[in-house]
CSV table of C-alpha atoms and ligand atoms in Angstrom, one decimal:
chain,number,residue,atom,x,y,z
V,1,MET,CA,149.8,-152.5,-24.5
V,2,THR,CA,146.7,-151.5,-22.8
V,3,PHE,CA,143.5,-149.3,-23.0
V,4,ARG,CA,144.2,-147.5,-19.7
V,5,LEU,CA,142.9,-145.4,-17.2
V,6,SER,CA,145.0,-142.7,-15.9
V,7,ILE,CA,144.2,-141.3,-12.5
V,8,ASP,CA,145.8,-138.2,-10.8
V,9,GLY,CA,145.7,-139.9,-7.8
V,10,PRO,CA,146.0,-137.3,-4.9
V,11,ALA,CA,143.9,-134.8,-7.4
V,12,TRP,CA,141.2,-137.3,-7.5
V,13,ASP,CA,141.3,-138.2,-3.7
V,14,ARG,CA,141.1,-134.4,-2.9
V,15,THR,CA,138.2,-133.9,-5.2
V,16,LEU,CA,136.4,-137.2,-3.3
V,17,ARG,CA,137.1,-135.7,-0.1
V,18,GLU,CA,135.6,-132.1,-1.1
V,19,VAL,CA,132.4,-133.7,-2.3
V,20,TYR,CA,131.9,-136.1,0.6
V,21,ASP,CA,132.6,-133.2,3.3
V,22,ARG,CA,130.3,-130.8,1.8
V,23,SER,CA,127.6,-133.2,1.3
V,24,PRO,CA,126.6,-134.5,5.4
V,25,GLY,CA,125.1,-138.0,5.0
V,26,LEU,CA,126.1,-138.9,1.6
V,27,VAL,CA,126.4,-142.4,0.7
V,28,PRO,CA,128.7,-143.4,-2.0
V,29,VAL,CA,127.0,-145.3,-4.8
V,30,ILE,CA,129.3,-148.4,-6.0
V,31,LYS,CA,127.8,-150.4,-8.8
V,32,GLY,CA,128.0,-151.9,-12.2
V,33,ASN,CA,131.7,-151.3,-13.5
V,34,GLY,CA,132.2,-149.4,-10.8
V,35,TYR,CA,132.2,-146.1,-12.7
V,36,GLY,CA,135.2,-147.2,-14.7
V,37,PHE,CA,137.5,-147.4,-11.6
V,38,GLY,CA,135.9,-150.7,-10.4
V,39,ALA,CA,134.4,-151.6,-7.4
V,40,ALA,CA,137.5,-152.9,-5.2
V,41,LEU,CA,139.3,-149.3,-5.8
V,42,LEU,CA,136.2,-147.1,-5.1
V,43,ALA,CA,135.8,-149.1,-1.8
V,44,THR,CA,139.3,-148.4,-1.0
V,45,ARG,CA,138.3,-144.6,-1.2
V,46,CYS,CA,135.2,-145.1,1.0
V,47,THR,CA,137.0,-146.6,3.7
V,48,GLN,CA,139.8,-143.9,3.4
V,49,LEU,CA,136.9,-141.3,3.5
V,50,GLY,CA,135.6,-142.8,6.5
V,51,VAL,CA,132.3,-143.2,5.3
V,52,PRO,CA,129.8,-145.4,7.1
V,53,THR,CA,127.7,-146.8,4.4
V,54,VAL,CA,127.8,-147.5,0.8
V,55,ALA,CA,124.9,-148.3,-1.8
V,56,VAL,CA,125.5,-151.2,-3.9
V,57,GLY,CA,123.2,-151.9,-7.0
V,58,VAL,CA,122.4,-155.6,-6.6
V,59,PRO,CA,123.2,-158.3,-4.0
V,60,ALA,CA,126.1,-159.6,-6.3
V,61,GLU,CA,127.8,-156.8,-5.6
V,62,ILE,CA,128.4,-157.0,-2.2
V,63,ALA,CA,131.5,-159.1,-2.3
V,64,SER,CA,133.5,-157.2,-4.3
V,65,VAL,CA,132.8,-153.9,-2.0
V,66,ARG,CA,133.7,-156.1,0.8
V,67,THR,CA,137.1,-156.6,0.0
V,68,ALA,CA,137.9,-153.2,1.3
V,69,PHE,CA,135.1,-151.9,2.9
V,70,ASP,CA,134.0,-153.2,6.1
V,71,GLY,CA,130.9,-150.6,7.1
V,72,GLU,CA,127.4,-150.9,6.2
V,73,VAL,CA,126.4,-151.7,2.7
V,74,LEU,CA,122.9,-150.7,1.3
V,75,VAL,CA,121.4,-152.9,-1.4
V,76,MET,CA,119.4,-150.6,-3.8
V,77,ALA,CA,117.4,-153.3,-5.9
V,78,PRO,CA,114.5,-154.2,-4.3
V,79,LEU,CA,114.5,-157.5,-2.5
V,80,ARG,CA,112.4,-160.0,-4.5
V,81,MET,CA,110.0,-162.5,-3.3
V,82,ASP,CA,112.0,-165.4,-5.0
V,83,GLU,CA,115.1,-164.1,-3.0
V,84,LEU,CA,113.0,-164.5,0.2
V,85,ILE,CA,112.0,-168.0,-1.0
V,86,ALA,CA,115.5,-169.2,-2.0
V,87,GLY,CA,117.2,-168.7,1.4
V,88,PRO,CA,117.9,-166.2,4.2
V,89,VAL,CA,118.2,-162.7,3.0
V,90,ALA,CA,119.7,-161.1,6.2
V,91,GLY,CA,123.6,-160.4,5.7
V,92,SER,CA,125.8,-158.9,8.3
V,93,ARG,CA,125.7,-155.1,7.9
V,94,VAL,CA,123.6,-155.1,4.8
V,95,LEU,CA,120.6,-153.0,4.2
V,96,ARG,CA,117.8,-154.2,2.0
V,97,THR,CA,115.4,-152.1,0.0
V,98,ILE,CA,111.9,-153.2,0.0
V,99,ALA,CA,109.5,-151.8,-3.1
V,100,GLN,CA,106.6,-154.4,-2.6
V,101,VAL,CA,103.7,-154.8,-0.5
V,102,GLU,CA,103.9,-158.7,-0.5
V,103,VAL,CA,107.7,-159.0,-0.1
V,104,LEU,CA,106.9,-156.2,2.8
V,105,ARG,CA,104.0,-158.7,4.4
V,106,ALA,CA,106.5,-161.5,4.1
V,107,VAL,CA,109.6,-159.8,5.5
V,108,ALA,CA,107.5,-158.8,8.4
V,109,GLU,CA,107.0,-162.6,9.2
V,110,LEU,CA,110.5,-163.3,9.1
V,111,SER,CA,112.1,-164.5,12.6
V,112,VAL,CA,115.5,-163.0,11.5
V,113,PRO,CA,114.3,-160.1,9.1
V,114,PRO,CA,116.9,-157.9,7.1
V,115,TRP,CA,117.3,-154.1,8.2
V,116,VAL,CA,114.9,-152.3,6.0
V,117,LEU,CA,114.5,-149.5,3.8
V,118,LEU,CA,111.2,-148.8,2.3
V,119,GLU,CA,111.2,-147.5,-1.2
V,120,LEU,CA,108.5,-145.2,-2.0
V,121,ASP,CA,107.1,-144.4,-5.6
V,122,SER,CA,108.9,-141.1,-7.1
V,123,PRO,CA,108.2,-139.6,-10.3
V,124,VAL,CA,110.7,-141.9,-12.3
V,125,HIS,CA,108.1,-145.0,-11.3
V,126,ARG,CA,110.7,-147.6,-11.3
V,127,HIS,CA,110.0,-149.1,-8.2
V,128,GLY,CA,108.3,-148.1,-4.9
V,129,ILE,CA,105.1,-148.9,-2.8
V,130,SER,CA,102.5,-146.1,-3.7
V,131,PRO,CA,101.3,-143.7,-1.0
V,132,ALA,CA,97.6,-145.5,-1.8
V,133,ASP,CA,99.1,-149.1,-0.8
V,134,LEU,CA,100.8,-147.8,2.5
V,135,PRO,CA,97.7,-147.8,5.1
V,136,ALA,CA,97.2,-151.6,4.1
V,137,VAL,CA,100.9,-152.4,5.3
V,138,ALA,CA,101.1,-150.2,8.4
V,139,THR,CA,101.0,-153.4,10.6
V,140,ALA,CA,104.1,-154.9,8.6
V,141,LEU,CA,105.9,-151.7,8.5
V,142,ARG,CA,105.9,-151.6,12.4
V,143,ARG,CA,107.1,-155.1,12.9
V,144,VAL,CA,110.3,-154.9,10.4
V,145,PRO,CA,113.4,-153.2,11.5
V,146,LEU,CA,113.0,-150.1,9.4
V,147,VAL,CA,115.9,-147.7,9.1
V,148,GLY,CA,114.2,-145.3,6.6
V,149,ALA,CA,112.4,-144.7,3.4
V,150,ALA,CA,114.1,-144.0,0.2
V,151,MET,CA,113.0,-142.6,-3.2
V,152,HIS,CA,115.0,-143.2,-6.8
V,153,LEU,CA,114.0,-139.3,-8.1
V,154,PRO,CA,114.5,-138.0,-11.8
V,155,ILE,CA,117.8,-136.4,-12.8
V,156,GLY,CA,115.9,-133.7,-14.9
V,157,GLY,CA,112.3,-132.7,-15.0
V,158,ASN,CA,110.1,-130.1,-13.2
V,159,ARG,CA,112.4,-129.6,-9.8
V,160,ARG,CA,109.4,-128.2,-8.1
V,161,ALA,CA,107.2,-131.1,-8.8
V,162,VAL,CA,110.3,-133.5,-7.9
V,163,THR,CA,110.9,-132.1,-4.5
V,164,GLN,CA,106.8,-131.9,-3.5
V,165,SER,CA,106.6,-135.4,-4.5
V,166,VAL,CA,109.3,-136.0,-1.4
V,167,LEU,CA,107.3,-134.2,0.9
V,168,ARG,CA,103.9,-136.0,-0.2
V,169,ALA,CA,105.5,-139.5,0.2
V,170,VAL,CA,106.8,-138.8,3.5
V,171,SER,CA,103.2,-137.1,4.5
V,172,ALA,CA,101.5,-140.5,3.3
V,173,LEU,CA,104.2,-142.5,5.7
V,174,ARG,CA,103.3,-140.1,8.5
V,175,ALA,CA,100.1,-140.7,7.9
V,176,THR,CA,100.3,-144.4,8.4
V,177,GLY,CA,102.0,-143.7,12.1
V,178,VAL,CA,105.6,-144.5,10.9
V,179,LEU,CA,108.2,-141.5,10.7
V,180,PRO,CA,111.2,-142.7,9.2
V,181,GLU,CA,114.5,-141.5,10.9
V,182,SER,CA,116.2,-141.1,7.5
V,183,LEU,CA,115.3,-140.3,4.0
V,184,TRP,CA,117.8,-141.9,1.3
V,185,VAL,CA,117.3,-140.0,-1.8
V,186,SER,CA,118.9,-140.0,-5.3
V,187,HIS,CA,119.7,-137.1,-7.7
V,188,LEU,CA,118.9,-134.1,-5.8
V,189,SER,CA,121.2,-130.7,-5.5
V,190,SER,CA,122.5,-129.5,-2.6
V,191,ASP,CA,119.8,-126.5,-2.6
V,192,GLU,CA,117.2,-129.2,-2.9
V,193,ILE,CA,118.0,-131.1,0.1
V,194,ASP,CA,118.6,-127.9,2.2
V,195,TRP,CA,115.2,-127.2,1.0
V,196,LEU,CA,113.9,-130.3,2.0
V,197,LYS,CA,115.8,-130.5,5.7
V,198,ARG,CA,114.3,-127.3,6.3
V,199,GLN,CA,110.6,-128.7,5.3
V,200,GLU,CA,111.6,-131.9,7.6
V,201,PRO,CA,113.9,-131.2,10.1
V,202,GLY,CA,113.6,-134.2,11.8
V,203,ILE,CA,114.4,-136.5,9.2
V,204,VAL,CA,118.1,-137.4,8.3
V,205,ILE,CA,118.4,-137.2,4.5
V,206,ARG,CA,121.0,-139.5,2.9
V,207,PRO,CA,121.9,-138.8,-0.5
V,208,ARG,CA,122.8,-141.7,-2.8
V,209,VAL,CA,125.7,-140.5,-5.1
V,210,GLY,CA,127.9,-141.8,-7.8
V,211,THR,CA,128.1,-139.9,-10.9
V,212,GLY,CA,128.5,-136.6,-8.9
V,213,LEU,CA,131.0,-138.3,-6.5
V,214,TRP,CA,133.5,-140.3,-8.7
V,215,LEU,CA,133.2,-138.6,-11.8
V,216,ALA,CA,133.1,-135.1,-10.4
V,217,ASP,CA,136.2,-133.4,-11.8
V,218,ARG,CA,137.0,-135.0,-14.8
V,219,ARG,CA,140.4,-133.3,-15.3
V,220,THR,CA,141.7,-135.9,-12.4
V,221,PHE,CA,141.5,-139.2,-14.8
V,222,GLY,CA,141.3,-139.5,-18.3
V,223,ALA,CA,141.5,-142.6,-20.6
V,224,SER,CA,144.2,-143.7,-23.2
V,225,GLY,CA,144.8,-146.2,-25.9
V,226,THR,CA,148.5,-146.7,-27.2
V,227,VAL,CA,149.4,-146.3,-30.9
V,228,LEU,CA,150.3,-150.2,-31.6
V,229,ASP,CA,151.1,-149.6,-35.3
V,230,ALA,CA,151.2,-147.4,-38.2
V,231,ARG,CA,151.6,-147.7,-41.8
V,232,ALA,CA,151.3,-145.4,-44.8
V,233,VAL,CA,148.1,-146.3,-47.0
V,234,PRO,CA,147.9,-145.2,-50.6
V,235,GLU,CA,144.5,-143.7,-51.8
V,236,HIS,CA,141.6,-146.0,-52.7
V,237,GLN,CA,143.5,-149.0,-50.8
V,238,PRO,CA,141.0,-151.4,-49.5
V,239,ILE,CA,141.3,-151.4,-45.6
V,240,GLY,CA,139.6,-153.1,-42.8
V,241,TYR,CA,136.7,-155.7,-42.2
V,242,ARG,CA,134.7,-154.1,-44.6
V,243,GLN,CA,137.3,-153.6,-47.1
V,244,ARG,CA,136.2,-149.8,-47.5
V,245,ARG,CA,138.8,-147.8,-49.9
V,246,SER,CA,140.9,-145.4,-47.8
V,247,ALA,CA,141.9,-141.8,-48.6
V,248,SER,CA,145.7,-142.0,-48.5
V,249,GLY,CA,147.3,-141.1,-45.1
V,250,THR,CA,148.5,-142.8,-41.9
V,251,LEU,CA,146.7,-146.0,-40.8
V,252,ILE,CA,147.0,-146.1,-37.1
V,253,VAL,CA,146.1,-149.3,-35.0
V,254,VAL,CA,145.6,-148.1,-31.3
V,255,SER,CA,144.4,-150.1,-28.4
V,256,GLY,CA,140.5,-149.7,-27.3
V,257,GLY,CA,138.0,-151.3,-28.9
V,258,THR,CA,134.2,-152.5,-28.5
V,259,ALA,CA,135.3,-154.8,-25.5
V,260,HIS,CA,136.5,-151.7,-23.6
V,261,GLY,CA,133.4,-149.8,-24.5
V,262,VAL,CA,134.8,-147.6,-27.4
V,263,GLY,CA,132.6,-147.0,-30.5
V,264,LEU,CA,129.3,-148.5,-28.9
V,265,ARG,CA,126.4,-146.4,-29.4
V,266,ALA,CA,124.7,-145.8,-26.6
V,267,GLY,CA,120.5,-145.7,-26.0
V,268,CYS,CA,119.4,-142.4,-25.8
V,269,ALA,CA,116.2,-141.0,-24.5
V,270,GLY,CA,114.3,-138.2,-25.6
V,271,GLY,CA,116.8,-137.4,-28.3
V,272,GLY,CA,114.1,-135.9,-30.9
V,273,ARG,CA,114.4,-135.2,-34.6
V,274,LEU,CA,117.6,-133.1,-34.0
V,275,HIS,CA,119.2,-136.5,-32.9
V,276,LEU,CA,118.0,-138.5,-35.4
V,277,ILE,CA,119.3,-136.2,-38.0
V,278,ARG,CA,122.6,-136.1,-36.4
V,279,ALA,CA,122.8,-139.9,-35.9
V,280,ALA,CA,122.1,-140.4,-39.7
V,281,MET,CA,124.5,-137.8,-40.7
V,282,ALA,CA,127.1,-139.4,-38.4
V,283,GLY,CA,126.3,-142.6,-40.4
V,284,ALA,CA,126.8,-140.8,-43.7
V,285,ALA,CA,130.0,-139.9,-42.4
V,286,HIS,CA,131.0,-143.4,-41.2
V,287,GLY,CA,130.1,-144.7,-44.8
V,288,ALA,CA,132.8,-142.1,-46.0
V,289,GLY,CA,135.4,-143.6,-43.3
V,290,LEU,CA,135.2,-140.5,-41.7
V,291,ALA,CA,133.0,-140.7,-38.6
V,292,PRO,CA,134.9,-138.8,-35.7
V,293,SER,CA,136.5,-141.1,-33.4
V,294,PRO,CA,136.7,-140.6,-29.2
V,295,PHE,CA,140.4,-141.0,-29.8
V,296,HIS,CA,142.6,-137.6,-30.2
V,297,TRP,CA,145.9,-136.3,-30.5
V,298,ALA,CA,147.9,-133.2,-30.3
V,299,GLY,CA,144.5,-131.4,-29.8
V,300,ASN,CA,142.8,-132.9,-32.8
V,301,ARG,CA,139.9,-135.4,-32.8
V,302,LEU,CA,141.3,-138.5,-34.9
V,303,ARG,CA,138.7,-140.3,-37.4
V,304,PHE,CA,137.7,-144.0,-37.5
V,305,ALA,CA,139.1,-145.7,-40.6
V,306,ASP,CA,136.9,-148.8,-40.0
V,307,VAL,CA,134.3,-150.0,-37.6
V,308,PRO,CA,136.1,-150.5,-34.1
V,309,HIS,CA,137.5,-154.1,-33.4
V,310,MET,CA,137.1,-155.8,-30.5
V,311,GLN,CA,140.0,-154.7,-28.5
V,312,VAL,CA,141.8,-152.1,-30.9
V,313,SER,CA,140.5,-149.3,-33.2
V,314,MET,CA,141.8,-148.3,-36.7
V,315,LEU,CA,142.1,-144.8,-37.3
V,316,LEU,CA,143.1,-142.9,-40.6
V,317,ILE,CA,145.4,-140.0,-40.5
V,318,PRO,CA,145.1,-138.0,-43.5
V,319,ALA,CA,148.0,-137.5,-45.7
V,320,GLY,CA,150.0,-134.1,-44.9
V,321,ILE,CA,149.2,-134.2,-41.2
V,322,SER,CA,151.8,-135.7,-38.7
V,323,ALA,CA,150.8,-139.1,-37.4
V,324,PRO,CA,151.5,-140.1,-33.8
V,325,ALA,CA,154.4,-142.6,-33.5
V,326,VAL,CA,153.8,-146.3,-32.3
V,327,GLY,CA,154.1,-146.6,-28.3
V,328,GLU,CA,152.8,-142.8,-28.3
V,329,PRO,CA,149.4,-142.6,-25.7
V,330,LEU,CA,146.0,-141.4,-27.4
V,331,ALA,CA,143.8,-139.7,-25.2
V,332,CYS,CA,140.0,-141.2,-25.4
V,333,ASP,CA,137.0,-139.5,-24.6
V,334,VAL,CA,135.1,-142.0,-22.9
V,335,ARG,CA,131.8,-142.9,-21.0
V,336,MET,CA,133.1,-143.9,-17.7
V,337,THR,CA,129.8,-146.1,-16.8
V,338,VAL,CA,130.3,-148.2,-19.8
V,339,THR,CA,134.0,-148.3,-20.1
V,340,THR,CA,136.2,-151.5,-19.1
V,341,PHE,CA,140.1,-150.7,-19.0
V,342,ASP,CA,142.9,-153.2,-19.4
V,343,GLY,CA,144.9,-151.3,-16.8
V,344,ILE,CA,144.6,-148.6,-14.3
V,345,ASP,CA,147.5,-146.1,-13.1
V,346,LEU,CA,146.8,-144.1,-9.9
V,347,SER,CA,149.9,-142.2,-10.0
V,348,ALA,CA,149.8,-140.4,-13.3
V,349,VAL,CA,149.2,-137.2,-14.6
V,350,SER,CA,145.5,-137.3,-16.6
V,351,HIS,CA,144.6,-136.9,-20.3
V,352,ARG,CA,142.3,-133.6,-20.1
V,353,PRO,CA,139.0,-134.9,-22.2
V,354,VAL,CA,138.4,-132.9,-25.2
V,355,GLN,CA,134.7,-133.5,-24.6
V,356,ALA,CA,133.8,-136.1,-22.2
V,357,PRO,CA,130.5,-137.9,-22.8
V,358,SER,CA,128.0,-137.3,-19.9
V,359,ASP,CA,127.4,-140.5,-17.7
V,360,HIS,CA,123.9,-139.5,-17.3
V,361,ILE,CA,122.8,-141.1,-20.8
V,362,GLY,CA,119.8,-139.5,-21.9
V,363,VAL,CA,120.3,-136.4,-20.1
V,364,ARG,CA,122.6,-134.8,-22.2
V,365,CYS,CA,122.7,-137.2,-25.3
V,366,GLU,CA,126.2,-137.8,-26.8
V,367,SER,CA,125.9,-139.4,-30.3
V,368,ARG,CA,128.9,-137.7,-32.0
V,369,PHE,CA,131.6,-140.2,-31.1
V,370,GLU,CA,129.8,-143.5,-31.5
V,371,TRP,CA,128.0,-145.3,-34.2
W,401,PLP,C1,122.8,-145.6,-9.5
W,401,PLP,C2,121.8,-144.9,-8.7
W,401,PLP,C3,122.1,-144.2,-7.9
W,401,PLP,C4,123.5,-143.2,-8.3
W,401,PLP,O1,123.3,-142.6,-9.4
W,401,PLP,P1,124.4,-141.5,-10.1
W,401,PLP,O2,123.5,-141.0,-11.3
W,401,PLP,O3,125.3,-142.2,-10.6
W,401,PLP,O4,124.6,-140.3,-9.0
W,401,PLP,C5,121.4,-143.5,-7.0
W,401,PLP,N1,120.3,-144.1,-6.4
W,401,PLP,C6,119.8,-145.4,-7.0
W,401,PLP,C7,118.8,-146.2,-6.8
W,401,PLP,C8,120.7,-145.9,-8.2
W,401,PLP,O5,120.3,-147.1,-9.0
């Protein structure tokens, strides 16, 4: 009895094909938990789609992608000095990102340097060489096998400022005498990419996309737990880890707990006062045993009876309302990028999410189901 991801395989594949075909140069991103699907499954899809290049987050993720993908792999995490010191970094069909001046200089001295993508500082300011530092590394830049430049861009914010920042960075690079053949960008819309192409017609744009590809159509997949146990509870019965007194109803045990990512509270940037008030209210509801769970059944959101356990959750169906039977699946709204499944079924009709949490955490905050 598992916490399961059910995928309508043909429909999901159609969506992947559509997104890929309408985004020239798209580089699928396979990282972390493989967006809930797992890296190996995503790698098989990249091979089916015929993509030349995929992007992983960190070097350790290359192996899982290689199980099903033979093409070029970009490592998006910047190459670090300690990696260079530890041993050879040039892998077969692997592109490395460089985002630090000293690393670039060191790579320029290598007899077998890796293929290089130069990460430029962006409004995200996570990594990247700033325009002011470019003139000092012009010589080193000409000595490395440079494939292109890269910029990791914000998801929200002033979009005009974001696209302008890309143009400025490209100009700064051009001023050093280096014009990259390709520019690898993240989080630009197709309109923004089209606009950039018109401004810089000589540069191939390679959008790096994860969420917008794998999770493009949430109707094509869904998570569910299975009802493992159901028992009647009288009013005031102490239940659960915290021995809180229950209302009367049916106590349901469903597969899906904190180990799967169910019931975790995600960090949430910029939620503001309203968010805090909502969180406080959710906390109050929790105290009364009424916190909404991510599980739903017959169109109704079910409520937690206890804090989620590691592999199961306890839910309470109030008296007078019919309860699901043992063995029935309960659809569960999950944030795919933090969810681990016990099993994946590729031939299933998916469970439609009632309100799927956003995977772009902090862009659209979801605190409703999580505490
Ligand atoms: C994760 C990541 C992406 C993909 O992000 P999505 O929002 O999932 O499309 C793109 N670029 C970089 C540098 C990343 O780290």
